[in-house]
């Protein structure tokens, strides 16, 4: 005869085994999309409880929209707009301070190639408008902020621009941050297999079922073609490319990633793909390495711990960090 507590434990164990065997049979893959930050965001979750999965995805989208509301320079009430319009200090959230700190550390590591202060430059080029333009050197000189200086000075949770020329723009890091927040929420909800893709800024939880997540890397010069594939497990991969947002005039391609030294589209790369533990870091490093180009960019990626990457130089040649060479499957 079993005593009662032991019998109860046995029942519990049997229940757990039953639930576990059900998992294999009732796996669902829920895929949903939303338009956030002008980007089609896709979240995929594998699991058994479809209703809970849908609720978690919905909440992840809400969280990502909150990132847009707080950090977009297009939204009149965002922290970024308030900072850009004020010469005095402005109260911001603790997550804003954290995000700026990370961005600023990438600015320092990249000798200023990564800059969250190029809003004025971006506005001049008007790449997001119907009529983009090529500004003159004089026009650019009036909006280029000082390089080698943090964009903000801090007093607790109050921040103030360090120069009147600084117009904050987090376009090089905010999407990655939104991806990380979404992944964090899904993890908290018990999700063990998911991917969040914000227009090429990708982060995954676990594998895709029993296999790793298989990610395609876009060919920078052949639209819709893949350059390579990469297997991913509990990591993020982000690509910055000159093909994402550009116009051509007189045979010259003008794109959206600027060299902070001259306010013009950076000329050393076609695309950069970065693999990192977090999408926020991968996003900032991809933009930074794009500006730096194959030599200095590769050095930056090799020096960053837990980070790997691939740089397609302006002439189409490729450089790859040592740890990524074996992982890339070329098409
Ligand atoms: P990404 O696609 O992540 O490389 O980011 C490109 C976006 O980041 C642009 O659309 C700008 O909003 C912003 N940006 C442009 N140049 C830089 C730069 N040198 N450093 C940081 N952000 C930049
Ligand atoms: Mg970026």
Short mmCIF file of N, CA, C and O and ligand atoms in Angstrom, two decimals, residues 114 171-173 201 238-240 280 282-288, ligand 2:
data_model
loop_
_atom_site.label_atom_id
_atom_site.label_comp_id
_atom_site.label_asym_id
_atom_site.label_seq_id
_atom_site.Cartn_x
_atom_site.Cartn_y
_atom_site.Cartn_z
N UNK A 114 29.18 55.00 -35.24
CA UNK A 114 27.77 54.89 -34.84
C UNK A 114 27.39 56.17 -34.12
O UNK A 114 28.04 56.58 -33.17
N UNK A 171 17.18 55.41 -35.30
CA UNK A 171 16.90 54.48 -36.40
C UNK A 171 17.90 53.34 -36.54
O UNK A 171 17.58 52.30 -37.09
N UNK A 172 19.11 53.52 -36.02
CA UNK A 172 20.14 52.49 -36.15
C UNK A 172 20.14 51.47 -35.04
O UNK A 172 20.91 50.50 -35.08
N UNK A 173 19.24 51.60 -34.05
CA UNK A 173 19.28 50.71 -32.88
C UNK A 173 17.89 50.33 -32.34
O UNK A 173 17.73 49.29 -31.71
N UNK A 201 15.74 42.50 -38.76
CA UNK A 201 16.32 42.44 -37.41
C UNK A 201 15.65 41.26 -36.73
O UNK A 201 14.47 41.34 -36.37
N UNK A 238 21.25 40.57 -37.34
CA UNK A 238 20.74 41.83 -37.90
C UNK A 238 21.59 42.21 -39.11
O UNK A 238 22.81 42.08 -39.08
N UNK A 239 20.93 42.66 -40.18
CA UNK A 239 21.66 43.11 -41.36
C UNK A 239 21.39 44.58 -41.63
O UNK A 239 20.25 45.03 -41.56
N UNK A 240 22.45 45.33 -41.92
CA UNK A 240 22.35 46.71 -42.40
C UNK A 240 22.81 46.72 -43.85
O UNK A 240 23.89 46.23 -44.15
N UNK A 280 19.60 44.28 -29.94
CA UNK A 280 19.95 45.69 -29.78
C UNK A 280 21.42 45.90 -30.14
O UNK A 280 21.76 46.80 -30.92
N UNK A 282 23.40 43.80 -31.82
CA UNK A 282 23.63 43.43 -33.23
C UNK A 282 23.24 44.57 -34.15
O UNK A 282 23.94 44.89 -35.12
N UNK A 283 22.13 45.24 -33.85
CA UNK A 283 21.62 46.34 -34.68
C UNK A 283 22.63 47.50 -34.71
O UNK A 283 23.03 47.98 -35.78
N UNK A 284 23.07 47.91 -33.53
CA UNK A 284 24.01 49.04 -33.46
C UNK A 284 25.34 48.68 -34.11
O UNK A 284 25.91 49.48 -34.88
N UNK A 285 25.83 47.46 -33.84
CA UNK A 285 27.13 47.06 -34.41
C UNK A 285 27.06 46.93 -35.93
O UNK A 285 28.03 47.24 -36.63
N UNK A 286 25.91 46.47 -36.46
CA UNK A 286 25.79 46.33 -37.92
C UNK A 286 25.88 47.70 -38.59
O UNK A 286 26.59 47.87 -39.59
N UNK A 287 25.21 48.69 -38.03
CA UNK A 287 25.26 50.04 -38.59
C UNK A 287 26.69 50.60 -38.48
O UNK A 287 27.23 51.17 -39.42
N UNK A 288 27.31 50.39 -37.31
CA UNK A 288 28.67 50.89 -37.07
C UNK A 288 29.67 50.25 -38.04
O UNK A 288 30.47 50.94 -38.68
MG1 LIG B 2 21.38 49.15 -37.05
#
